[in-house]
mmCIF file of C-alpha atoms in Angstrom:
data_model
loop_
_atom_site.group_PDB
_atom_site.id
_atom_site.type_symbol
_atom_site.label_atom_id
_atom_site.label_comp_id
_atom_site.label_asym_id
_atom_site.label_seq_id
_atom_site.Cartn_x
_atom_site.Cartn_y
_atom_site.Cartn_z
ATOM 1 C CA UNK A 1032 -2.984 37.673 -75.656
ATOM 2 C CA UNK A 1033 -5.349 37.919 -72.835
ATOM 3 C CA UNK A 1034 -5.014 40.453 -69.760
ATOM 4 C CA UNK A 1035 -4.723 38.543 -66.750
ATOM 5 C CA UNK A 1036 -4.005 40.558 -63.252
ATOM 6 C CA UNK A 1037 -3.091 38.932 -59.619
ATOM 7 C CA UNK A 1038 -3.265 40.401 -56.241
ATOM 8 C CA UNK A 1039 -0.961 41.210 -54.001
ATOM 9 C CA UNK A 1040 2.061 40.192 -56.128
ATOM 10 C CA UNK A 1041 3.779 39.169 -53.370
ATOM 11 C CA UNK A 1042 2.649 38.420 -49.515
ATOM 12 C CA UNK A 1043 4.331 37.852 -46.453
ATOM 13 C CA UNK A 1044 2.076 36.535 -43.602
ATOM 14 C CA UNK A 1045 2.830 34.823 -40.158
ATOM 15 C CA UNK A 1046 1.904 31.285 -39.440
ATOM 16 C CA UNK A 1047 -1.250 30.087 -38.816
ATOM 17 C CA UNK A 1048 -2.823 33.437 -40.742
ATOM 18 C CA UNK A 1049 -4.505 32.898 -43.744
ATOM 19 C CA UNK A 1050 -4.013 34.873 -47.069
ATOM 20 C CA UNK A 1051 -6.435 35.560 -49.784
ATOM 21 C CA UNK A 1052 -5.160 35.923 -53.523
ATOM 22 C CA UNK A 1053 -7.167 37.469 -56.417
ATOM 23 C CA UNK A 1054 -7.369 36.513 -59.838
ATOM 24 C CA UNK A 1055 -8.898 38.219 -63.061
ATOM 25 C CA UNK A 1056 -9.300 37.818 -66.334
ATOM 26 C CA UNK A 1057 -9.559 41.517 -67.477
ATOM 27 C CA UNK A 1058 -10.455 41.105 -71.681
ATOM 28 C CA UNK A 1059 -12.516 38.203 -71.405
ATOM 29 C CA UNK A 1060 -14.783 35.768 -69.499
ATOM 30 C CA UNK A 1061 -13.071 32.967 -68.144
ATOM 31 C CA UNK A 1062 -15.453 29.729 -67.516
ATOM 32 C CA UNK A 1063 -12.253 27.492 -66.000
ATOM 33 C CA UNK A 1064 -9.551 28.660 -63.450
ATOM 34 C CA UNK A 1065 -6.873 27.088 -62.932
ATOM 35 C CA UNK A 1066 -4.392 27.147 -60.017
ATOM 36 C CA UNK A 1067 -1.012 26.560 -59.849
ATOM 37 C CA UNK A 1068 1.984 26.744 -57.841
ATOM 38 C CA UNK A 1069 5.706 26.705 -58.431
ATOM 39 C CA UNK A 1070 8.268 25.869 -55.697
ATOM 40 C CA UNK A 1071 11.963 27.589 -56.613
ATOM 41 C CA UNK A 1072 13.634 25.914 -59.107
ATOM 42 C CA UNK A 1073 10.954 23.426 -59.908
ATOM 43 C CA UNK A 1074 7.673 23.303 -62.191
ATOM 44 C CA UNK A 1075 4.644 24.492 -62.271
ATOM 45 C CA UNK A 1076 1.952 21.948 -60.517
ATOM 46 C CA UNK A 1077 -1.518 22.041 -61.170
ATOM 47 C CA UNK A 1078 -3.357 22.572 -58.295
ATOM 48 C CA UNK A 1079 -7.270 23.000 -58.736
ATOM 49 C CA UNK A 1080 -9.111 23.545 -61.431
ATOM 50 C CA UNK A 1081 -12.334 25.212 -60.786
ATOM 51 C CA UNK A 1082 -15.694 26.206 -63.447
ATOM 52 C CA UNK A 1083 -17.498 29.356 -62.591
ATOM 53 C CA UNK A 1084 -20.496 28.284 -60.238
ATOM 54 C CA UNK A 1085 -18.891 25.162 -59.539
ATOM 55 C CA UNK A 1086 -16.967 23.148 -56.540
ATOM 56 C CA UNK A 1087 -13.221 23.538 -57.447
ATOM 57 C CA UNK A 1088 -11.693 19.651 -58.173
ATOM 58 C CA UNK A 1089 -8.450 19.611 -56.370
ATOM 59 C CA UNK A 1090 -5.126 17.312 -57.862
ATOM 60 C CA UNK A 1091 -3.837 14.579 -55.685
ATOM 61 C CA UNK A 1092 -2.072 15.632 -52.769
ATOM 62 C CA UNK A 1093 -3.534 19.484 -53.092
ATOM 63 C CA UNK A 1094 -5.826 19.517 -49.297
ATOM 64 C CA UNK A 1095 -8.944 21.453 -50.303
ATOM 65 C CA UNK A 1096 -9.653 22.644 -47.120
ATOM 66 C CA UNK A 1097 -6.590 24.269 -47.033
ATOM 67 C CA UNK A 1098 -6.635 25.882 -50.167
ATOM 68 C CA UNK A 1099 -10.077 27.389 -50.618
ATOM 69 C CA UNK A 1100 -10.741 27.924 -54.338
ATOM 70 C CA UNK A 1101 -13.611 30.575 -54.934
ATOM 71 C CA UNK A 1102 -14.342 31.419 -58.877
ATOM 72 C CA UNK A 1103 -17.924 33.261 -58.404
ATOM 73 C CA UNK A 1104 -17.915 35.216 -61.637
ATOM 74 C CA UNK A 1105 -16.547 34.753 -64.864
ATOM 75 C CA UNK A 1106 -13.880 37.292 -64.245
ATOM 76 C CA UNK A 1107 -12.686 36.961 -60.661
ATOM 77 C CA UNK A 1108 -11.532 34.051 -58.684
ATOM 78 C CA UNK A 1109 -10.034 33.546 -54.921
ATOM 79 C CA UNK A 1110 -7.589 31.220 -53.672
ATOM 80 C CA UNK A 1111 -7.200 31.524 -49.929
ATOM 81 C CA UNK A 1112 -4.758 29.353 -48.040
ATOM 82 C CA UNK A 1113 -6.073 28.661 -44.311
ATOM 83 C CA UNK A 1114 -3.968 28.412 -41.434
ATOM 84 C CA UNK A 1115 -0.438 28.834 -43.734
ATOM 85 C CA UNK A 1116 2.693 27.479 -42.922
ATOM 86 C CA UNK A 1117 6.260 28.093 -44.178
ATOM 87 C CA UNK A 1118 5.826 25.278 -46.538
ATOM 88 C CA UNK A 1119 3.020 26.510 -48.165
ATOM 89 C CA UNK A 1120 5.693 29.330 -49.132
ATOM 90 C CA UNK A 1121 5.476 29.071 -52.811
ATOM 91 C CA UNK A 1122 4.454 31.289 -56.017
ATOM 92 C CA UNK A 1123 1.007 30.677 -56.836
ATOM 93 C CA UNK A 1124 -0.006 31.651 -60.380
ATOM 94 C CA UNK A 1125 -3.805 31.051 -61.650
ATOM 95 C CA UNK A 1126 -4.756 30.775 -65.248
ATOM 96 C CA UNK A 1127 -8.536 31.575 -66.501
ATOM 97 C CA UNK A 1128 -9.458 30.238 -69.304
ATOM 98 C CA UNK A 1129 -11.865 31.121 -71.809
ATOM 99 C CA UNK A 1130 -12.738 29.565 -75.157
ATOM 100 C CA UNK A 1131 -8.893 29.648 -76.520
ATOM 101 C CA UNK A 1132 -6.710 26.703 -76.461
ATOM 102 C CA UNK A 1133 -3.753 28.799 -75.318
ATOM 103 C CA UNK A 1134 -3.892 29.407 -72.141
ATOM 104 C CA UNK A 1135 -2.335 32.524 -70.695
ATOM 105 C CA UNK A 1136 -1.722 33.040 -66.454
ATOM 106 C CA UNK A 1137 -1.181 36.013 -64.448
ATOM 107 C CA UNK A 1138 1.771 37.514 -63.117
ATOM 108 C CA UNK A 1139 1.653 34.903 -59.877
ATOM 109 C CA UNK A 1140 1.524 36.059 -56.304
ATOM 110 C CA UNK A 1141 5.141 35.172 -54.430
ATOM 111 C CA UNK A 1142 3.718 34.468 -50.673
ATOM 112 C CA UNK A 1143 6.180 34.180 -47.715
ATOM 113 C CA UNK A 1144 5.111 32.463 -44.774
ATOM 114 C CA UNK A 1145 7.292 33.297 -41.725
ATOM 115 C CA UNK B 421 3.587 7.688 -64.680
ATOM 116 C CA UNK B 422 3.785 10.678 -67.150
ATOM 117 C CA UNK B 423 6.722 12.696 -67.638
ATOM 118 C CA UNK B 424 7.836 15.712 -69.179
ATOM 119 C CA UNK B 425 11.789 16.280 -69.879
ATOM 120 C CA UNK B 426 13.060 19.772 -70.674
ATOM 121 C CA UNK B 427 17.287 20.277 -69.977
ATOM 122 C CA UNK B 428 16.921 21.860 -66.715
ATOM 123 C CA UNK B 429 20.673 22.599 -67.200
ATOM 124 C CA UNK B 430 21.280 26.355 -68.546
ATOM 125 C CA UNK B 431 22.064 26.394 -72.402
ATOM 126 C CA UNK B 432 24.595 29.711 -73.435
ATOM 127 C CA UNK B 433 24.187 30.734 -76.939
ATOM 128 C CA UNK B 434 26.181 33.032 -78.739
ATOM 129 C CA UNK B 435 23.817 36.470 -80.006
ATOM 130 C CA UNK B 436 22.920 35.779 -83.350
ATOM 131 C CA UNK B 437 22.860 32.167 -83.220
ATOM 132 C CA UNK B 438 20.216 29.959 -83.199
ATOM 133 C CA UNK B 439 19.256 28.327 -79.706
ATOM 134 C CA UNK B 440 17.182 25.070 -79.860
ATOM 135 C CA UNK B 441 15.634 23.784 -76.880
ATOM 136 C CA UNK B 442 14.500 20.039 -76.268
ATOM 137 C CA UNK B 443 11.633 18.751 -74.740
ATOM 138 C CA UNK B 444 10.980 14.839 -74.148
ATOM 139 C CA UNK B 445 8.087 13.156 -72.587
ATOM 140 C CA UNK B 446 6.865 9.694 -71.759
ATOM 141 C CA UNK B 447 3.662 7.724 -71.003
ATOM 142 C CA UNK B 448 1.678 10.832 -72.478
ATOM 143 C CA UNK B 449 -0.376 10.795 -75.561
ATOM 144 C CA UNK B 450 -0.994 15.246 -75.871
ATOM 145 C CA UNK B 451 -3.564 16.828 -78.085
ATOM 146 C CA UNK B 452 -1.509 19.665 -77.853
ATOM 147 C CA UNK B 453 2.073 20.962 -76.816
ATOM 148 C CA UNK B 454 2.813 24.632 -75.630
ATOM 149 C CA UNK B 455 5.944 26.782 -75.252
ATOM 150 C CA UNK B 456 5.942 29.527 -72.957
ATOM 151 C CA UNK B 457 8.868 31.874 -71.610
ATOM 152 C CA UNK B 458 9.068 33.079 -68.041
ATOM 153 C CA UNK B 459 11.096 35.636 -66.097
ATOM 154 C CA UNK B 460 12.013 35.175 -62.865
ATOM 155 C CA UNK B 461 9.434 36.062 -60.826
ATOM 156 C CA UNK B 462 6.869 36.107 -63.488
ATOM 157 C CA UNK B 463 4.558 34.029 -64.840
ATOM 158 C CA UNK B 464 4.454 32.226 -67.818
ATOM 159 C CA UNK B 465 3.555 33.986 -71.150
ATOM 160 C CA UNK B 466 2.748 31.866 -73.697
ATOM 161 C CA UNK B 467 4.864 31.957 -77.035
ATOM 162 C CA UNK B 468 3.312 28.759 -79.696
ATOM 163 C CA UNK B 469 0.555 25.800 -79.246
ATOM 164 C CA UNK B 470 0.992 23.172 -81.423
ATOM 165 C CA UNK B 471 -1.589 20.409 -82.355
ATOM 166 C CA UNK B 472 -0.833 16.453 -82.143
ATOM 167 C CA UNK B 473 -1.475 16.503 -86.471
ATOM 168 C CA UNK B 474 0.582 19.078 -86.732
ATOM 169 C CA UNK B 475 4.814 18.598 -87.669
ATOM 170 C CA UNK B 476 6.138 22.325 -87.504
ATOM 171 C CA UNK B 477 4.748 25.868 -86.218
ATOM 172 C CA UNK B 478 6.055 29.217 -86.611
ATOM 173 C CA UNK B 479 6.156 32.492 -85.328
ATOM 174 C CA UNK B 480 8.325 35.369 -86.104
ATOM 175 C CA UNK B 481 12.067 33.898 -85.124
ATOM 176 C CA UNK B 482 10.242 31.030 -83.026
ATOM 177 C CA UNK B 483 9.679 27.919 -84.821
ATOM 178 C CA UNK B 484 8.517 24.707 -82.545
ATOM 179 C CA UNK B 485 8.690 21.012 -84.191
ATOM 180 C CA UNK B 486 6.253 18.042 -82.490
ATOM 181 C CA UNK B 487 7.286 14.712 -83.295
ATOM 182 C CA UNK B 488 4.509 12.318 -81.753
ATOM 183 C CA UNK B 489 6.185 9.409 -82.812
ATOM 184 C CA UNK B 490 9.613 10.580 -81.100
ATOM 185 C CA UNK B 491 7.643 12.097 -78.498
ATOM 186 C CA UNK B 492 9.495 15.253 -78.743
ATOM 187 C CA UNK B 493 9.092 18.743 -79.493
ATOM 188 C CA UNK B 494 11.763 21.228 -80.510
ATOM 189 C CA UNK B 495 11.871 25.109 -79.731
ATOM 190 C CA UNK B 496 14.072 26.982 -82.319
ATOM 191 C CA UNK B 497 14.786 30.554 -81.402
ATOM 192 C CA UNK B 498 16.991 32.110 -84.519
ATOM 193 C CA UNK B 499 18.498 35.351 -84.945
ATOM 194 C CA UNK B 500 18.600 34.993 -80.882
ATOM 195 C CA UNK B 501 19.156 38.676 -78.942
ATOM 196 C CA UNK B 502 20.416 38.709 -75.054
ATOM 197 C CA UNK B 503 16.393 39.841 -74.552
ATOM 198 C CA UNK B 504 15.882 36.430 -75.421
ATOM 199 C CA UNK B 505 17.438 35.182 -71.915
ATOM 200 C CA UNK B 506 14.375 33.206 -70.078
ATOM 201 C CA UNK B 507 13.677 30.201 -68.800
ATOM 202 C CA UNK B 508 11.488 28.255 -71.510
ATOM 203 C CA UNK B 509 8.894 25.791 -70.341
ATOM 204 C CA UNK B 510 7.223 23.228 -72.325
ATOM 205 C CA UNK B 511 3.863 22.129 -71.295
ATOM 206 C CA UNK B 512 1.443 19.421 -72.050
ATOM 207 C CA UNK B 513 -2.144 18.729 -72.486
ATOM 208 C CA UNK B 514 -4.072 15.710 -72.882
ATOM 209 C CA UNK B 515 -7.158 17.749 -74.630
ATOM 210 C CA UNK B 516 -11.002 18.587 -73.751
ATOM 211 C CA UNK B 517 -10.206 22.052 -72.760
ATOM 212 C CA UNK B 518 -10.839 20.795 -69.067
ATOM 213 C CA UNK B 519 -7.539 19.890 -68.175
ATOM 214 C CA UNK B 520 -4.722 22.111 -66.893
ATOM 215 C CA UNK B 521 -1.248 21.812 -68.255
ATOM 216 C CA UNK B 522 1.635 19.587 -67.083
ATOM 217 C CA UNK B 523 4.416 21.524 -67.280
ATOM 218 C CA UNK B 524 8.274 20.569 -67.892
ATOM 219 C CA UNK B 525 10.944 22.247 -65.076
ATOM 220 C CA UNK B 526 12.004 24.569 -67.859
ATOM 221 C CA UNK B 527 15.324 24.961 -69.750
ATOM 222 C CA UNK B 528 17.311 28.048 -68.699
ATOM 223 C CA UNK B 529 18.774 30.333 -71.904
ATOM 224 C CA UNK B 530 21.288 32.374 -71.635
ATOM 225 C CA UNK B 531 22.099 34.599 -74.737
ATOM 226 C CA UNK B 532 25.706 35.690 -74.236
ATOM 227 C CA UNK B 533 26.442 39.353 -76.396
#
C-alpha cells in the first residue's frame, strides 16, 4: 500500500490560534488530496478535495476560509484551520491520491482546541 | 439523500469463528465499494475494493460480497484472531476518481479468545 505520513499527530492549541497540518504522500505522487475529519464516535466526512495547482472545492457546510487547503506539490499538502475553536476539535485525516482506485490516508492528526 | 448503514453496535465473535459484517446503503448507485479497518486513533487502512460488476472478492481470510441489486455488501473475516479486533468501515464511491469516499460509522469487532 502507499506510505502516507501526517504532522503533528496530535495538537493542542488555544482558541482563536490557528494550526497548520501536513500531509505526504511518501512512495508516490498524489494529483488529488483529500481531507477529512472524524468527530468521536462518528464517520469520516469529506471535507475538501483539492488537485495539485488547483483551488481546493470545499463540501457543503465545510467554511473555506476557515479551513485553508494548500496542495502545492504532488507530495505535500496543508490544511490550516484559522482562528480554531473547541468545535473544530476533531481528527483530521487527509488522503492523496494517485492513479489507484484504493485510496489509502494517513495516520490523522487528533487536534484539541482548548 | 444518500446513506450508508454499517451496525454501529459492537459484534463479539468467538476466535476461530467467522465474523461477517453488514453494510446497507440507499439512494446511491457506487462504482465501487471499499472495506477498510481502523484502530482507535488511527486512520483507516484499506483492506478490499470491489467493483459495481463484480459479485465476490477475496483476500487471504477476507472475503467481501456486493450485491447491487440488494444494495449490500458483506465483509467475511474467517479463521478470525483477537488481532482482528477493529472497527471496520465501509465506504462508497460514486466513480471518476474525483470524488472522495462516503464513509459508513463503522461496525465495532470484538474477537473474544
Amino acid at each position: 500500500g502507499a506510505v502516507v505520513s501526517q504532522h503533528p499527530s496530535w495538537v493542542i492549541c488555544k482558541s482563536g490560534t490557528s494550526v497548520k497540518i501536513e500531509c505526504r504522500s511518501l512512495d508516490f505522487q498524489a494529483t488529488t488530496m483529500f481531507w477529512y475529519r472524524q468527530f468521536p464516535k462518528q464517520s469520516l466526512m469529506l471535507m475538501a478535495t483539492s488537485n495539485e495547482g488547483s483551488k481546493a472545492t470545499y463540501e457543503q457546510g465545510v467554511e473555506k476560509d476557515k479551513f485553508l487547503i494548500n496542495h502545492a506539490s504532488l507530495t505535500l499538502s496543508t490544511l490550516t484551520v484559522t482562528s480554531a475553536h473547541p468545535e473544530d476539535s476533531s481528527f483530521y485525516i487527509c488522503s492523496p491520491r494517485g492513479g489507484k482506485v484504493e485510496q489509502f490516508f494517513g495516520p490523522g492528526t487528533r487536534l484539541t482546541v482548548l | 439523500s444518500q446513506k450508508i448503514e454499517q451496525n454501529s453496535e459492537a459484534l463479539n465473535i468467538q476466535e476461530g469463528k467467522t465474523a461477517t459484517l453488514t453494510c446497507n446503503y440507499t439512494n446511491y448507485s457506487p462504482a465501487y465499494l471499499q472495506w477498510y479497518r481502523q484502530d482507535p486513533g488511527r486512520g483507516p487502512v484499506f483492506l478490499l475494493l470491489i467493483r459495481e460488476n463484480e459479485k465476490e472478492k477475496r483476500k487471504e481470510r477476507l472475503k467481501v460480497t456486493f450485491d447491487t441489486t440488494l444494495k449490500q455488501s458483506l465483509f467475511h473475516i474467517t479463521a478470525s484472531q483477537p488481532a482482528d479486533s477493529a472497527t471496520y468501515l465501509c465506504a462508497l464511491e460514486a466513480g471518476g476518481g474525483a470524488d472522495g469516499l462516503t464513509f459508513g460509522k463503522g461496525t465495532h469487532l470484538i474477537i473474544q479468545p
